[in-house]
Amino acid sequence: MEKIKQNPFVKKVGFNRIVLCFVLLLMYAFFCALTQGSFFGIERILSTLNYAYFLGFLSLGVTFVIATGGIDFSIGPVMFCCALISGYCFTSHGMPMPVALILSIVIGLIFGIFNGYLVAYWSVPSFITSMASMNISKGVASVFTKTQSVSWPQEMQDGGWFRKIISIDGIPVGLIIFLAVAIVCAILLNKTKLGRYILCLGSNKEAVRLSGVNVKKWEMSAYIICGILVGISAIFYTAAYTTVQPGYGDQYNNEAIAGCVMGGTSMAGGLASISGTVIGVFIIALLQEGILALGFTKDYQLIITGLIVIVAVFSDVVARRRKN
């Protein structure tokens, strides 16, 4: 095993990423075998991708937060809040679709600023802040929409053109956009001062502060990036699924966190992998689609996702102990 890890190609690509890709292919083959080949159809693949898009943006966002040593359990409900308020403004108040889409991102940004300010400048634990934001986002969305569900327009209806961000004539445009955003996130995290400080905060926040760095500004930046990506995820969710209901979104928190932790992001902070997050998201999305294809309910996916989180965190703890 050590010889494999020391291989130049493996070291460059990353042993964990190679293993995740192998798991992804193995899962796909497994579900194809159990469904007697029906899982091999293009419809299943597109359905898996639709689920991966919005979940992927959530995972990319929370990767930055976890890299600082924090956590955000509000990303799912905030995504629904963005989708509900912007959708309600379009359907009930005649807001132009481009403005409604921008509003979705702005709402996510506001929650990102709120979370980041409390965590960075008021030293409120991220767990408490995100739990508060989760409840606030649910309440605000319910009050604004009068507890009614919101249905976004179909592609052929007025304003439905925005659904083309998912696919155009069967071409998965959403995949191109998602991977492009992931590349930008990878550059931000690995090639810029912002990313270096975010990772350093997760490794040793006090040491960074004593070196004269404005840790509050950089820590808050991670939550702002997360908020923007959550707003974008709301757009992709509504492009894939028409109806949005108040009070939902919690289930996507664990899935998004599982995706980035599985991909190599340490829950202790200081270590993160955008490419690993992308692969982890596709594994979670494939798992969700595969379970439904086998005729099981989503409850089974929740159980498996929970187990994945435990195994990933345990593996991270063991790896850190060996390194120390």
Short mmCIF file of C-alpha atoms in Angstrom, two decimals:
data_model
loop_
_atom_site.label_atom_id
_atom_site.label_comp_id
_atom_site.label_asym_id
_atom_site.label_seq_id
_atom_site.Cartn_x
_atom_site.Cartn_y
_atom_site.Cartn_z
CA MET A 1 0.00 0.00 0.00
CA GLU A 2 2.80 2.43 0.89
CA LYS A 3 4.51 1.71 -2.44
CA ILE A 4 1.30 2.61 -4.25
CA LYS A 5 0.97 5.85 -2.30
CA GLN A 6 4.56 6.78 -3.14
CA ASN A 7 3.97 6.33 -6.87
CA PRO A 8 4.57 9.73 -8.61
CA PHE A 9 1.22 9.61 -10.43
CA VAL A 10 -0.68 8.64 -7.26
CA LYS A 11 1.05 11.37 -5.27
CA LYS A 12 0.18 13.97 -7.89
CA VAL A 13 -3.47 12.96 -8.30
CA GLY A 14 -4.00 11.98 -4.67
CA PHE A 15 -4.57 8.49 -3.29
CA ASN A 16 -7.88 9.51 -1.71
CA ARG A 17 -9.21 10.89 -5.01
CA ILE A 18 -8.24 7.73 -6.88
CA VAL A 19 -10.02 5.60 -4.30
CA LEU A 20 -13.13 7.80 -4.52
CA CYS A 21 -13.21 7.52 -8.32
CA PHE A 22 -12.92 3.75 -8.01
CA VAL A 23 -15.78 3.71 -5.47
CA LEU A 24 -17.91 5.85 -7.80
CA LEU A 25 -17.39 3.47 -10.74
CA LEU A 26 -17.94 0.43 -8.53
CA MET A 27 -21.22 1.87 -7.22
CA TYR A 28 -22.42 2.58 -10.74
CA ALA A 29 -21.63 -0.97 -11.85
CA PHE A 30 -23.29 -2.34 -8.71
CA PHE A 31 -26.56 -0.48 -9.30
CA CYS A 32 -26.54 -1.41 -13.00
CA ALA A 33 -26.17 -5.08 -12.07
CA LEU A 34 -28.93 -5.01 -9.45
CA THR A 35 -31.37 -3.22 -11.76
CA GLN A 36 -30.53 -5.56 -14.66
CA GLY A 37 -29.09 -2.74 -16.75
CA SER A 38 -32.01 -0.30 -16.42
CA PHE A 39 -29.81 2.00 -14.34
CA PHE A 40 -27.54 2.36 -17.38
CA GLY A 41 -30.07 4.61 -19.16
CA ILE A 42 -29.39 8.26 -19.95
CA GLU A 43 -32.43 9.34 -17.89
CA ARG A 44 -30.86 7.92 -14.71
CA ILE A 45 -27.60 9.67 -15.44
CA LEU A 46 -29.32 13.02 -16.05
CA SER A 47 -31.42 12.58 -12.90
CA THR A 48 -28.25 11.89 -10.90
CA LEU A 49 -26.60 14.99 -12.35
CA ASN A 50 -29.62 17.17 -11.54
CA TYR A 51 -29.34 16.10 -7.92
CA ALA A 52 -25.57 16.59 -7.94
CA TYR A 53 -25.69 20.20 -9.18
CA PHE A 54 -27.45 21.93 -6.32
CA LEU A 55 -25.92 19.55 -3.75
CA GLY A 56 -22.52 20.26 -5.28
CA PHE A 57 -22.81 24.02 -4.81
CA LEU A 58 -23.84 23.47 -1.20
CA SER A 59 -20.82 21.21 -0.66
CA LEU A 60 -18.42 23.64 -2.32
CA GLY A 61 -19.67 26.41 -0.06
CA VAL A 62 -19.47 24.47 3.18
CA THR A 63 -15.98 23.24 2.24
CA PHE A 64 -14.67 26.79 2.77
CA VAL A 65 -16.41 27.01 6.15
CA ILE A 66 -15.18 23.63 7.38
CA ALA A 67 -11.66 24.52 6.20
CA THR A 68 -11.64 27.30 8.82
CA GLY A 69 -12.58 24.81 11.54
CA GLY A 70 -16.23 25.91 11.55
CA ILE A 71 -19.50 24.30 10.46
CA ASP A 72 -22.72 25.46 8.83
CA PHE A 73 -25.93 23.52 9.38
CA SER A 74 -28.09 26.22 7.78
CA ILE A 75 -27.11 25.72 4.13
CA GLY A 76 -30.10 23.51 3.22
CA PRO A 77 -32.84 25.67 4.80
CA VAL A 78 -31.17 28.85 3.51
CA MET A 79 -31.19 27.35 0.00
CA PHE A 80 -34.94 26.78 0.33
CA CYS A 81 -35.38 30.30 1.73
CA CYS A 82 -33.61 31.75 -1.32
CA ALA A 83 -35.74 29.66 -3.70
CA LEU A 84 -39.02 30.45 -1.92
CA ILE A 85 -38.59 34.22 -1.59
CA SER A 86 -37.19 34.80 -5.08
CA GLY A 87 -39.78 32.46 -6.60
CA TYR A 88 -42.62 34.15 -4.72
CA CYS A 89 -41.43 37.56 -5.94
CA PHE A 90 -41.55 36.26 -9.52
CA THR A 91 -44.89 34.44 -9.36
CA SER A 92 -46.83 36.82 -7.09
CA HIS A 93 -45.22 40.23 -7.58
CA GLY A 94 -44.20 40.10 -11.23
CA MET A 95 -40.48 40.44 -10.61
CA PRO A 96 -38.46 39.82 -13.83
CA MET A 97 -36.77 36.44 -13.86
CA PRO A 98 -33.19 37.80 -14.09
CA VAL A 99 -33.84 39.97 -11.02
CA ALA A 100 -35.39 37.01 -9.17
CA LEU A 101 -32.30 34.90 -9.86
CA ILE A 102 -30.01 37.68 -8.63
CA LEU A 103 -32.24 38.06 -5.55
CA SER A 104 -31.67 34.38 -4.75
CA ILE A 105 -27.91 34.92 -4.66
CA VAL A 106 -28.30 38.14 -2.65
CA ILE A 107 -30.38 36.36 0.01
CA GLY A 108 -27.72 33.67 0.30
CA LEU A 109 -25.08 36.40 0.56
CA ILE A 110 -27.00 38.12 3.38
CA PHE A 111 -27.12 34.91 5.40
CA GLY A 112 -23.43 34.35 4.69
CA ILE A 113 -22.60 37.83 6.01
CA PHE A 114 -24.83 37.26 9.04
CA ASN A 115 -23.20 33.93 9.91
CA GLY A 116 -19.69 35.17 9.20
CA TYR A 117 -20.08 38.35 11.24
CA LEU A 118 -21.38 36.54 14.30
CA VAL A 119 -18.67 33.86 14.12
CA ALA A 120 -15.72 36.09 13.23
CA TYR A 121 -16.47 39.36 15.03
CA TRP A 122 -18.63 38.23 17.95
CA SER A 123 -16.96 34.85 18.53
CA VAL A 124 -20.29 33.03 18.53
CA PRO A 125 -19.67 29.29 17.95
CA SER A 126 -20.42 28.38 14.34
CA PHE A 127 -22.65 25.53 15.49
CA ILE A 128 -24.91 27.93 17.41
CA THR A 129 -24.87 30.54 14.65
CA SER A 130 -25.79 28.08 11.93
CA MET A 131 -28.58 26.54 14.02
CA ALA A 132 -30.01 30.02 14.58
CA SER A 133 -29.76 30.82 10.85
CA MET A 134 -31.47 27.55 10.03
CA ASN A 135 -34.52 28.49 12.10
CA ILE A 136 -34.48 32.12 10.94
CA SER A 137 -34.37 31.13 7.27
CA LYS A 138 -37.28 28.72 7.72
CA GLY A 139 -39.33 31.35 9.55
CA VAL A 140 -38.58 34.16 7.11
CA ALA A 141 -39.46 31.99 4.11
CA SER A 142 -42.72 30.81 5.70
CA VAL A 143 -43.79 34.33 6.68
CA PHE A 144 -42.86 35.81 3.30
CA THR A 145 -44.74 33.16 1.30
CA LYS A 146 -47.57 32.86 3.85
CA THR A 147 -46.59 29.19 4.38
CA GLN A 148 -47.47 28.40 0.76
CA SER A 149 -45.37 26.37 -1.63
CA VAL A 150 -43.92 28.14 -4.66
CA SER A 151 -43.89 26.67 -8.18
CA TRP A 152 -41.30 27.99 -10.59
CA PRO A 153 -42.28 28.17 -14.30
CA GLN A 154 -41.73 25.30 -16.67
CA GLU A 155 -39.28 25.75 -19.54
CA MET A 156 -41.98 26.62 -22.10
CA GLN A 157 -43.70 29.11 -19.77
CA ASP A 158 -42.88 32.77 -19.31
CA GLY A 159 -39.54 33.03 -17.50
CA GLY A 160 -38.86 29.31 -17.82
CA TRP A 161 -35.79 29.95 -19.96
CA PHE A 162 -33.64 29.80 -16.81
CA ARG A 163 -34.03 26.00 -16.80
CA LYS A 164 -31.59 25.87 -19.70
CA ILE A 165 -28.79 26.20 -17.16
CA ILE A 166 -29.44 22.50 -16.48
CA SER A 167 -29.51 21.21 -20.05
CA ILE A 168 -29.96 22.37 -23.64
CA ASP A 169 -31.21 19.73 -26.07
CA GLY A 170 -29.92 16.97 -23.82
CA ILE A 171 -26.49 18.58 -23.35
CA PRO A 172 -25.72 18.74 -19.59
CA VAL A 173 -24.89 22.46 -19.43
CA GLY A 174 -25.28 22.30 -15.66
CA LEU A 175 -22.31 19.94 -15.44
CA ILE A 176 -20.12 22.41 -17.33
CA ILE A 177 -21.18 25.30 -15.09
CA PHE A 178 -20.70 23.26 -11.92
CA LEU A 179 -17.22 22.07 -12.89
CA ALA A 180 -16.26 25.62 -13.94
CA VAL A 181 -17.34 26.99 -10.54
CA ALA A 182 -15.48 24.12 -8.84
CA ILE A 183 -12.30 25.08 -10.70
CA VAL A 184 -12.70 28.70 -9.56
CA CYS A 185 -13.20 27.50 -5.99
CA ALA A 186 -10.09 25.31 -6.24
CA ILE A 187 -8.04 28.28 -7.45
CA LEU A 188 -9.39 30.44 -4.63
CA LEU A 189 -8.59 27.83 -2.01
CA ASN A 190 -5.20 26.68 -3.27
CA LYS A 191 -3.70 29.55 -5.26
CA THR A 192 -4.76 32.78 -3.50
CA LYS A 193 -4.01 34.55 -0.25
CA LEU A 194 -7.66 34.12 0.72
CA GLY A 195 -7.43 30.35 0.50
CA ARG A 196 -4.10 30.16 2.31
CA TYR A 197 -5.42 32.18 5.23
CA ILE A 198 -8.64 30.17 5.38
CA LEU A 199 -6.65 26.93 5.61
CA CYS A 200 -4.25 28.46 8.14
CA LEU A 201 -7.19 29.52 10.32
CA GLY A 202 -8.29 25.90 10.45
CA SER A 203 -4.79 24.72 11.34
CA ASN A 204 -3.95 27.25 14.06
CA LYS A 205 -6.10 30.36 14.30
CA GLU A 206 -4.24 31.83 17.28
CA ALA A 207 -0.86 31.53 15.55
CA VAL A 208 -2.25 33.33 12.50
CA ARG A 209 -3.65 36.11 14.68
CA LEU A 210 -0.36 36.56 16.54
CA SER A 211 1.43 36.89 13.21
CA GLY A 212 -0.51 40.11 12.57
CA VAL A 213 -3.14 38.78 10.16
CA ASN A 214 -6.70 40.12 10.34
CA VAL A 215 -8.23 36.71 11.05
CA LYS A 216 -11.75 38.13 11.42
CA LYS A 217 -11.83 39.38 7.84
CA TRP A 218 -10.62 36.11 6.34
CA GLU A 219 -12.85 33.94 8.51
CA MET A 220 -15.88 35.98 7.55
CA SER A 221 -14.89 35.65 3.87
CA ALA A 222 -15.36 31.87 4.06
CA TYR A 223 -18.97 32.29 5.18
CA ILE A 224 -19.62 34.92 2.51
CA ILE A 225 -18.38 32.55 -0.21
CA CYS A 226 -20.58 29.83 1.26
CA GLY A 227 -23.62 32.14 1.23
CA ILE A 228 -23.12 33.06 -2.42
CA LEU A 229 -22.81 29.41 -3.43
CA VAL A 230 -25.94 28.54 -1.43
CA GLY A 231 -27.84 31.20 -3.40
CA ILE A 232 -26.57 29.68 -6.65
CA SER A 233 -27.58 26.20 -5.45
CA ALA A 234 -31.14 27.47 -4.96
CA ILE A 235 -31.26 28.45 -8.65
CA PHE A 236 -30.09 25.01 -9.74
CA TYR A 237 -32.54 23.32 -7.37
CA THR A 238 -35.50 25.20 -8.85
CA ALA A 239 -34.20 24.54 -12.37
CA ALA A 240 -34.30 20.80 -11.67
CA TYR A 241 -37.34 20.59 -9.37
CA THR A 242 -40.35 22.83 -9.90
CA THR A 243 -42.03 23.11 -6.50
CA VAL A 244 -40.40 24.41 -3.32
CA GLN A 245 -42.10 24.01 0.08
CA PRO A 246 -41.45 26.00 3.27
CA GLY A 247 -39.86 24.26 6.25
CA TYR A 248 -37.62 21.91 4.28
CA GLY A 249 -33.93 21.70 3.48
CA ASP A 250 -32.47 20.08 6.61
CA GLN A 251 -31.87 16.78 4.85
CA TYR A 252 -29.39 18.37 2.47
CA ASN A 253 -27.10 19.62 5.24
CA ASN A 254 -25.73 16.17 6.07
CA GLU A 255 -25.48 15.18 2.41
CA ALA A 256 -23.47 18.30 1.52
CA ILE A 257 -21.20 17.90 4.54
CA ALA A 258 -20.80 14.19 3.80
CA GLY A 259 -19.73 15.02 0.25
CA CYS A 260 -16.93 17.37 1.29
CA VAL A 261 -15.76 15.28 4.29
CA MET A 262 -15.69 12.14 2.15
CA GLY A 263 -13.63 14.09 -0.37
CA GLY A 264 -10.87 14.77 2.12
CA THR A 265 -11.92 17.95 3.91
CA SER A 266 -11.04 17.64 7.59
CA MET A 267 -13.76 18.46 10.12
CA ALA A 268 -10.99 19.83 12.34
CA GLY A 269 -10.14 22.42 9.69
CA GLY A 270 -6.89 23.25 7.94
CA LEU A 271 -7.27 20.65 5.20
CA ALA A 272 -9.68 20.78 2.26
CA SER A 273 -9.98 19.40 -1.26
CA ILE A 274 -12.33 20.91 -3.84
CA SER A 275 -11.74 18.08 -6.32
CA GLY A 276 -12.42 15.56 -3.56
CA THR A 277 -15.63 17.41 -2.71
CA VAL A 278 -16.78 17.17 -6.34
CA ILE A 279 -16.22 13.40 -6.44
CA GLY A 280 -17.86 12.99 -3.03
CA VAL A 281 -20.94 14.86 -4.25
CA PHE A 282 -21.30 12.58 -7.26
CA ILE A 283 -21.07 9.56 -4.95
CA ILE A 284 -23.86 10.93 -2.73
CA ALA A 285 -26.02 11.78 -5.77
CA LEU A 286 -25.44 8.35 -7.30
CA LEU A 287 -26.30 6.71 -3.99
CA GLN A 288 -29.56 8.63 -3.82
CA GLU A 289 -30.55 7.69 -7.37
CA GLY A 290 -29.47 4.07 -6.92
CA ILE A 291 -31.51 3.57 -3.76
CA LEU A 292 -34.62 4.97 -5.47
CA ALA A 293 -33.97 2.75 -8.51
CA LEU A 294 -33.92 -0.31 -6.24
CA GLY A 295 -37.33 0.63 -4.86
CA PHE A 296 -36.20 1.74 -1.40
CA THR A 297 -37.26 4.98 0.26
CA LYS A 298 -35.00 7.95 0.87
CA ASP A 299 -34.80 6.93 4.55
CA TYR A 300 -32.24 4.30 3.61
CA GLN A 301 -30.08 6.95 2.00
CA LEU A 302 -30.19 9.00 5.22
CA ILE A 303 -28.93 5.98 7.17
CA ILE A 304 -26.11 5.30 4.71
CA THR A 305 -25.16 9.00 4.53
CA GLY A 306 -24.93 9.14 8.31
CA LEU A 307 -22.67 6.11 8.33
CA ILE A 308 -20.51 7.68 5.60
CA VAL A 309 -20.02 10.80 7.73
CA ILE A 310 -19.00 8.71 10.75
CA VAL A 311 -16.53 6.63 8.72
CA ALA A 312 -15.06 9.72 7.01
CA VAL A 313 -14.60 11.62 10.26
CA PHE A 314 -13.14 8.54 11.99
CA SER A 315 -10.67 8.08 9.12
CA ASP A 316 -9.67 11.73 9.41
CA VAL A 317 -9.09 11.39 13.16
CA VAL A 318 -6.94 8.28 12.67
CA ALA A 319 -4.93 9.96 9.90
CA ARG A 320 -4.28 13.01 12.06
CA ARG A 321 -3.14 10.87 14.98
CA ARG A 322 -0.68 9.00 12.76
CA LYS A 323 0.61 12.27 11.34
CA ASN A 324 1.11 13.74 14.81
#
